[in-house]
Amino acid sequence: MKLHITHTTKYTYDAPVSYGLQQVRLTPTNSKHQTVSEWNVAISGGAQELAFTDQYGNHTLLVQANPGATEVSVQVAGTVETHTSNGIFGKVYGIAPLWHFTQSTPRTAAGAGIRKLSKTIKRDGDTLGDLHALSKEILEVVPYGQADTFAVTPAEKALAAGGGVCQDHAQIFVSAARAAGLPARYVSGYLMMNDRVDQDASHAWAEVHIDGLGWVGFDVSNGISPDERYVRIATGLDSRDTAPITGVRLGSANESMIVSLQIQQ
């Protein structure tokens, strides 16, 4: 399936910014699951300083704001052809060893609620079935959009709030899988919705490493495993590692952000 994506993130400031530096993780990479036919990055109000691949294999750009800028815009656009639809990313490994993905982070630390959820994973021979059951249970106790959460909301707090979005669902799932002793990671990317072109934000799901299968994806928010409508961008221990844009700036200016995203076949 060929997916055409245009994603614009625009930052505006109410006073000139003397210095700003952003890490941009918005470039998909080729694998047996997807082929990037075309991908362009356009920056206004700043300039790309360098590009590198991080410890998780994520293609990352460093973008510096122009001195005195009051607006910085990053637009990515291109076409990605996807090839697989069974949710199995497989036995694909990078620099980070499997044990690294059993580690907790401040956003994925398991409290009493998540440890209780993790008991769904019985490790009695049907790990895949248990993980699908866990995904279903998380969506039941944390309905989509039924509570206000933020980019920095930890998994346990989102669970206690009784609602969240794809980021919260993925982090709760990752946290519960790790509490059960399984390597798990957070994945960011895009999902083509069948009923719309314009979307509010990019998407997130989780992957767990299962013996014999390798990495297997679970999209808790939609109750499915990723298929050909999904484009991978970045992976990591949590949402911080895969955030599309993160950065720092100097000055007292207030910041506002507008995101525009279109995905279509």
mmCIF file of C-alpha atoms in Angstrom:
data_model
loop_
_atom_site.group_PDB
_atom_site.id
_atom_site.type_symbol
_atom_site.label_atom_id
_atom_site.label_comp_id
_atom_site.label_asym_id
_atom_site.label_seq_id
_atom_site.Cartn_x
_atom_site.Cartn_y
_atom_site.Cartn_z
ATOM 1 C CA MET A 1 0.000 0.000 0.000
ATOM 2 C CA LYS A 2 1.363 3.431 -0.965
ATOM 3 C CA LEU A 3 0.715 6.100 1.653
ATOM 4 C CA HIS A 4 1.176 9.800 0.971
ATOM 5 C CA ILE A 5 1.973 11.877 4.068
ATOM 6 C CA THR A 6 2.268 15.609 4.709
ATOM 7 C CA HIS A 7 3.027 16.660 8.284
ATOM 8 C CA THR A 8 3.637 20.273 9.312
ATOM 9 C CA THR A 9 4.577 21.475 12.791
ATOM 10 C CA LYS A 10 4.657 25.249 13.285
ATOM 11 C CA TYR A 11 5.948 26.981 16.411
ATOM 12 C CA THR A 12 5.218 30.665 16.999
ATOM 13 C CA TYR A 13 6.704 32.871 19.734
ATOM 14 C CA ASP A 14 5.408 36.141 21.151
ATOM 15 C CA ALA A 15 8.967 37.497 21.345
ATOM 16 C CA PRO A 16 12.135 36.852 19.327
ATOM 17 C CA VAL A 17 14.033 33.720 20.335
ATOM 18 C CA SER A 18 17.751 34.238 20.873
ATOM 19 C CA TYR A 19 18.583 30.527 20.649
ATOM 20 C CA GLY A 20 16.618 27.373 19.935
ATOM 21 C CA LEU A 21 17.683 23.818 19.111
ATOM 22 C CA GLN A 22 15.333 20.973 18.264
ATOM 23 C CA GLN A 23 15.712 17.243 17.685
ATOM 24 C CA VAL A 24 13.408 16.154 14.871
ATOM 25 C CA ARG A 25 12.420 12.473 14.534
ATOM 26 C CA LEU A 26 10.138 12.558 11.523
ATOM 27 C CA THR A 27 11.972 10.513 8.908
ATOM 28 C CA PRO A 28 10.922 6.902 8.236
ATOM 29 C CA THR A 29 13.572 4.341 7.308
ATOM 30 C CA ASN A 30 13.551 1.440 4.883
ATOM 31 C CA SER A 31 12.982 -2.109 6.103
ATOM 32 C CA LYS A 32 11.352 -5.279 4.816
ATOM 33 C CA HIS A 33 8.091 -3.782 6.116
ATOM 34 C CA GLN A 34 8.222 -0.415 4.349
ATOM 35 C CA THR A 35 10.028 1.332 1.508
ATOM 36 C CA VAL A 36 10.438 5.093 1.543
ATOM 37 C CA SER A 37 9.867 6.136 -2.067
ATOM 38 C CA GLU A 38 10.258 9.844 -1.433
ATOM 39 C CA TRP A 39 10.728 11.963 1.685
ATOM 40 C CA ASN A 40 11.448 15.679 1.935
ATOM 41 C CA VAL A 41 12.063 17.935 4.924
ATOM 42 C CA ALA A 42 11.422 21.679 4.623
ATOM 43 C CA ILE A 43 12.409 24.055 7.421
ATOM 44 C CA SER A 44 11.549 27.742 7.722
ATOM 45 C CA GLY A 45 12.734 30.053 10.478
ATOM 46 C CA GLY A 46 15.703 27.761 11.116
ATOM 47 C CA ALA A 47 18.228 25.448 9.517
ATOM 48 C CA GLN A 48 19.331 21.838 9.771
ATOM 49 C CA GLU A 49 22.669 21.594 11.566
ATOM 50 C CA LEU A 50 23.291 17.854 11.225
ATOM 51 C CA ALA A 51 21.643 14.437 10.905
ATOM 52 C CA PHE A 52 22.439 11.267 12.838
ATOM 53 C CA THR A 53 21.086 7.846 13.765
ATOM 54 C CA ASP A 54 20.429 7.441 17.486
ATOM 55 C CA GLN A 55 20.902 4.363 19.680
ATOM 56 C CA TYR A 56 17.519 2.965 18.613
ATOM 57 C CA GLY A 57 18.134 3.400 14.896
ATOM 58 C CA ASN A 58 15.945 6.500 14.632
ATOM 59 C CA HIS A 59 16.924 8.998 11.928
ATOM 60 C CA THR A 60 17.269 12.299 13.794
ATOM 61 C CA LEU A 61 17.858 15.875 12.641
ATOM 62 C CA LEU A 62 19.171 18.780 14.700
ATOM 63 C CA VAL A 63 17.437 22.016 13.712
ATOM 64 C CA GLN A 64 18.588 25.391 15.018
ATOM 65 C CA ALA A 65 16.241 28.366 15.040
ATOM 66 C CA ASN A 66 17.438 31.507 13.318
ATOM 67 C CA PRO A 67 18.520 34.144 15.873
ATOM 68 C CA GLY A 68 15.571 36.409 16.549
ATOM 69 C CA ALA A 69 13.043 34.049 14.985
ATOM 70 C CA THR A 70 9.393 34.407 15.963
ATOM 71 C CA GLU A 71 8.263 31.379 13.959
ATOM 72 C CA VAL A 72 9.839 27.998 13.144
ATOM 73 C CA SER A 73 8.143 25.493 10.866
ATOM 74 C CA VAL A 74 9.130 21.906 10.056
ATOM 75 C CA GLN A 75 7.286 20.150 7.235
ATOM 76 C CA VAL A 76 7.893 16.579 6.135
ATOM 77 C CA ALA A 77 6.215 15.113 3.086
ATOM 78 C CA GLY A 78 6.608 11.987 1.044
ATOM 79 C CA THR A 79 5.435 8.552 0.030
ATOM 80 C CA VAL A 80 5.985 5.272 1.854
ATOM 81 C CA GLU A 81 5.040 1.865 0.475
ATOM 82 C CA THR A 82 4.130 -0.664 3.181
ATOM 83 C CA HIS A 83 4.512 -4.411 2.667
ATOM 84 C CA THR A 84 3.268 -6.368 5.699
ATOM 85 C CA SER A 85 -0.061 -6.650 7.496
ATOM 86 C CA ASN A 86 0.348 -9.250 10.260
ATOM 87 C CA GLY A 87 1.742 -6.990 12.988
ATOM 88 C CA ILE A 88 4.986 -8.972 13.267
ATOM 89 C CA PHE A 89 8.061 -6.772 12.911
ATOM 90 C CA GLY A 90 10.151 -9.870 13.508
ATOM 91 C CA LYS A 91 13.669 -10.711 14.591
ATOM 92 C CA VAL A 92 15.163 -7.351 13.741
ATOM 93 C CA TYR A 93 17.729 -6.034 16.207
ATOM 94 C CA GLY A 94 19.917 -2.993 16.556
ATOM 95 C CA ILE A 95 22.579 -1.768 18.941
ATOM 96 C CA ALA A 96 20.382 -1.880 22.057
ATOM 97 C CA PRO A 97 20.203 -5.435 23.498
ATOM 98 C CA LEU A 98 16.898 -7.047 24.419
ATOM 99 C CA TRP A 99 17.503 -6.668 28.151
ATOM 100 C CA HIS A 100 17.605 -2.885 27.641
ATOM 101 C CA PHE A 101 13.893 -2.997 26.783
ATOM 102 C CA THR A 102 13.009 -4.575 30.134
ATOM 103 C CA GLN A 103 14.097 -1.400 31.930
ATOM 104 C CA SER A 104 11.616 1.006 33.441
ATOM 105 C CA THR A 105 11.624 4.767 32.833
ATOM 106 C CA PRO A 106 9.861 7.570 34.727
ATOM 107 C CA ARG A 107 7.053 7.460 32.147
ATOM 108 C CA THR A 108 6.685 3.658 32.228
ATOM 109 C CA ALA A 109 7.302 2.843 35.905
ATOM 110 C CA ALA A 110 4.793 0.217 37.049
ATOM 111 C CA GLY A 111 2.727 0.971 40.141
ATOM 112 C CA ALA A 112 0.127 -1.229 41.803
ATOM 113 C CA GLY A 113 -2.409 -0.756 39.015
ATOM 114 C CA ILE A 114 -0.083 -1.738 36.195
ATOM 115 C CA ARG A 115 1.371 -4.643 38.158
ATOM 116 C CA LYS A 116 -2.178 -5.940 38.524
ATOM 117 C CA LEU A 117 -2.706 -5.619 34.767
ATOM 118 C CA SER A 118 0.534 -7.471 34.111
ATOM 119 C CA LYS A 119 -0.906 -10.618 35.709
ATOM 120 C CA THR A 120 -2.911 -11.041 32.495
ATOM 121 C CA ILE A 121 0.382 -12.280 31.021
ATOM 122 C CA LYS A 122 0.609 -15.734 32.569
ATOM 123 C CA ARG A 123 3.674 -16.948 30.634
ATOM 124 C CA ASP A 124 2.067 -20.401 30.336
ATOM 125 C CA GLY A 125 2.792 -20.960 26.660
ATOM 126 C CA ASP A 126 0.332 -18.572 24.983
ATOM 127 C CA THR A 127 2.152 -15.280 25.415
ATOM 128 C CA LEU A 128 0.716 -13.872 22.187
ATOM 129 C CA GLY A 129 -2.845 -14.592 23.310
ATOM 130 C CA ASP A 130 -2.155 -13.112 26.733
ATOM 131 C CA LEU A 131 -0.826 -9.906 25.156
ATOM 132 C CA HIS A 132 -3.917 -9.515 22.995
ATOM 133 C CA ALA A 133 -6.007 -9.996 26.160
ATOM 134 C CA LEU A 134 -3.916 -7.341 27.912
ATOM 135 C CA SER A 135 -4.499 -4.912 25.035
ATOM 136 C CA LYS A 136 -8.242 -5.434 25.279
ATOM 137 C CA GLU A 137 -8.239 -5.009 29.043
ATOM 138 C CA ILE A 138 -6.281 -1.750 28.883
ATOM 139 C CA LEU A 139 -8.773 -0.240 26.430
ATOM 140 C CA GLU A 140 -11.629 -1.261 28.717
ATOM 141 C CA VAL A 141 -10.171 0.393 31.820
ATOM 142 C CA VAL A 142 -8.607 3.348 29.964
ATOM 143 C CA PRO A 143 -11.150 4.343 27.279
ATOM 144 C CA TYR A 144 -9.844 6.537 24.498
ATOM 145 C CA GLY A 145 -10.179 10.244 25.238
ATOM 146 C CA GLN A 146 -12.068 9.861 28.512
ATOM 147 C CA ALA A 147 -9.524 11.823 30.569
ATOM 148 C CA ASP A 148 -7.094 14.687 30.051
ATOM 149 C CA THR A 149 -3.480 13.547 29.739
ATOM 150 C CA PHE A 150 -0.354 15.266 28.495
ATOM 151 C CA ALA A 151 2.899 14.415 26.750
ATOM 152 C CA VAL A 152 4.651 13.897 30.092
ATOM 153 C CA THR A 153 1.864 11.894 31.803
ATOM 154 C CA PRO A 154 3.300 8.650 33.265
ATOM 155 C CA ALA A 155 1.577 5.362 32.450
ATOM 156 C CA GLU A 156 0.451 4.687 36.015
ATOM 157 C CA LYS A 157 -1.120 8.143 36.272
ATOM 158 C CA ALA A 158 -2.994 7.682 32.976
ATOM 159 C CA LEU A 159 -4.294 4.328 34.229
ATOM 160 C CA ALA A 160 -5.516 5.932 37.451
ATOM 161 C CA ALA A 161 -7.193 8.725 35.472
ATOM 162 C CA GLY A 162 -9.288 6.146 33.618
ATOM 163 C CA GLY A 163 -8.735 7.551 30.153
ATOM 164 C CA GLY A 164 -6.114 8.574 27.650
ATOM 165 C CA VAL A 165 -4.919 8.579 24.075
ATOM 166 C CA CYS A 166 -2.650 6.336 22.009
ATOM 167 C CA GLN A 167 0.481 7.510 23.836
ATOM 168 C CA ASP A 168 -1.009 6.511 27.193
ATOM 169 C CA HIS A 169 -2.267 3.177 25.905
ATOM 170 C CA ALA A 170 1.143 2.316 24.451
ATOM 171 C CA GLN A 171 3.024 3.274 27.609
ATOM 172 C CA ILE A 172 0.642 1.349 29.884
ATOM 173 C CA PHE A 173 1.009 -1.704 27.646
ATOM 174 C CA VAL A 174 4.812 -1.408 27.593
ATOM 175 C CA SER A 175 4.924 -0.976 31.361
ATOM 176 C CA ALA A 176 2.706 -4.013 32.009
ATOM 177 C CA ALA A 177 4.695 -6.209 29.611
ATOM 178 C CA ARG A 178 7.960 -5.253 31.308
ATOM 179 C CA ALA A 179 6.425 -5.911 34.727
ATOM 180 C CA ALA A 180 5.749 -9.445 33.446
ATOM 181 C CA GLY A 181 9.388 -9.812 32.426
ATOM 182 C CA LEU A 182 9.035 -9.231 28.660
ATOM 183 C CA PRO A 183 11.119 -6.811 26.562
ATOM 184 C CA ALA A 184 8.807 -4.080 25.289
ATOM 185 C CA ARG A 185 9.216 -0.815 23.416
ATOM 186 C CA TYR A 186 7.259 2.241 22.324
ATOM 187 C CA VAL A 187 6.762 2.958 18.616
ATOM 188 C CA SER A 188 5.755 6.234 16.978
ATOM 189 C CA GLY A 189 4.596 6.699 13.425
ATOM 190 C CA TYR A 190 1.585 7.250 11.227
ATOM 191 C CA LEU A 191 -1.718 5.468 10.757
ATOM 192 C CA MET A 192 -3.926 6.031 7.741
ATOM 193 C CA MET A 193 -7.519 6.265 8.968
ATOM 194 C CA ASN A 194 -10.094 4.818 6.596
ATOM 195 C CA ASP A 195 -12.617 7.596 7.188
ATOM 196 C CA ARG A 196 -10.469 10.741 6.977
ATOM 197 C CA VAL A 197 -7.417 12.375 5.436
ATOM 198 C CA ASP A 198 -6.812 15.169 7.965
ATOM 199 C CA GLN A 199 -5.672 13.975 11.381
ATOM 200 C CA ASP A 200 -4.979 15.631 14.709
ATOM 201 C CA ALA A 201 -1.625 13.998 15.440
ATOM 202 C CA SER A 202 0.736 11.160 14.625
ATOM 203 C CA HIS A 203 0.163 7.730 16.156
ATOM 204 C CA ALA A 204 1.775 5.440 18.732
ATOM 205 C CA TRP A 205 1.674 1.740 19.522
ATOM 206 C CA ALA A 206 3.721 -0.842 21.415
ATOM 207 C CA GLU A 207 5.884 -3.821 20.516
ATOM 208 C CA VAL A 208 6.788 -6.809 22.674
ATOM 209 C CA HIS A 209 9.495 -9.344 21.971
ATOM 210 C CA ILE A 210 8.093 -12.890 21.896
ATOM 211 C CA ASP A 211 10.348 -15.931 21.631
ATOM 212 C CA GLY A 212 10.104 -17.463 18.178
ATOM 213 C CA LEU A 213 8.395 -14.438 16.624
ATOM 214 C CA GLY A 214 10.594 -11.490 17.512
ATOM 215 C CA TRP A 215 8.988 -8.068 17.874
ATOM 216 C CA VAL A 216 5.171 -8.055 17.635
ATOM 217 C CA GLY A 217 3.086 -4.874 17.514
ATOM 218 C CA PHE A 218 -0.071 -4.013 19.472
ATOM 219 C CA ASP A 219 -2.174 -0.915 18.823
ATOM 220 C CA VAL A 220 -4.247 -0.777 21.999
ATOM 221 C CA SER A 221 -6.239 2.285 20.924
ATOM 222 C CA ASN A 222 -7.645 0.507 17.883
ATOM 223 C CA GLY A 223 -7.653 -3.029 19.268
ATOM 224 C CA ILE A 224 -5.516 -4.455 16.448
ATOM 225 C CA SER A 225 -1.953 -5.255 15.499
ATOM 226 C CA PRO A 226 -0.356 -2.890 12.972
ATOM 227 C CA ASP A 227 -1.148 -3.641 9.324
ATOM 228 C CA GLU A 228 -0.279 -2.051 5.980
ATOM 229 C CA ARG A 229 -1.863 1.260 7.018
ATOM 230 C CA TYR A 230 0.954 1.907 9.525
ATOM 231 C CA VAL A 231 4.249 3.717 8.877
ATOM 232 C CA ARG A 232 7.027 3.390 11.480
ATOM 233 C CA ILE A 233 9.081 6.449 12.365
ATOM 234 C CA ALA A 234 10.854 5.854 15.688
ATOM 235 C CA THR A 235 11.210 3.392 18.575
ATOM 236 C CA GLY A 236 12.445 3.703 22.142
ATOM 237 C CA LEU A 237 11.780 2.952 25.780
ATOM 238 C CA ASP A 238 8.930 5.469 26.006
ATOM 239 C CA SER A 239 7.304 8.462 24.338
ATOM 240 C CA ARG A 240 10.214 10.741 25.176
ATOM 241 C CA ASP A 241 12.641 8.673 23.087
ATOM 242 C CA THR A 242 10.349 8.817 20.050
ATOM 243 C CA ALA A 243 8.867 12.307 20.314
ATOM 244 C CA PRO A 244 8.558 13.867 16.826
ATOM 245 C CA ILE A 245 10.156 17.135 17.966
ATOM 246 C CA THR A 246 11.878 17.988 21.245
ATOM 247 C CA GLY A 247 14.184 20.853 22.074
ATOM 248 C CA VAL A 248 15.353 23.760 24.147
ATOM 249 C CA ARG A 249 15.260 27.517 23.696
ATOM 250 C CA LEU A 250 16.613 30.573 25.472
ATOM 251 C CA GLY A 251 14.509 33.598 26.311
ATOM 252 C CA SER A 252 11.200 34.404 27.944
ATOM 253 C CA ALA A 253 8.995 34.044 24.865
ATOM 254 C CA ASN A 254 5.769 32.082 25.157
ATOM 255 C CA GLU A 255 5.387 29.286 22.619
ATOM 256 C CA SER A 256 2.364 28.018 20.725
ATOM 257 C CA MET A 257 2.235 25.089 18.327
ATOM 258 C CA ILE A 258 -0.011 24.138 15.413
ATOM 259 C CA VAL A 259 0.132 20.687 13.791
ATOM 260 C CA SER A 260 -1.294 19.798 10.392
ATOM 261 C CA LEU A 261 -1.262 16.178 9.212
ATOM 262 C CA GLN A 262 -2.704 14.534 6.109
ATOM 263 C CA ILE A 263 -2.381 10.825 5.282
ATOM 264 C CA GLN A 264 -3.962 9.232 2.237
ATOM 265 C CA GLN A 265 -3.540 6.361 -0.159
#
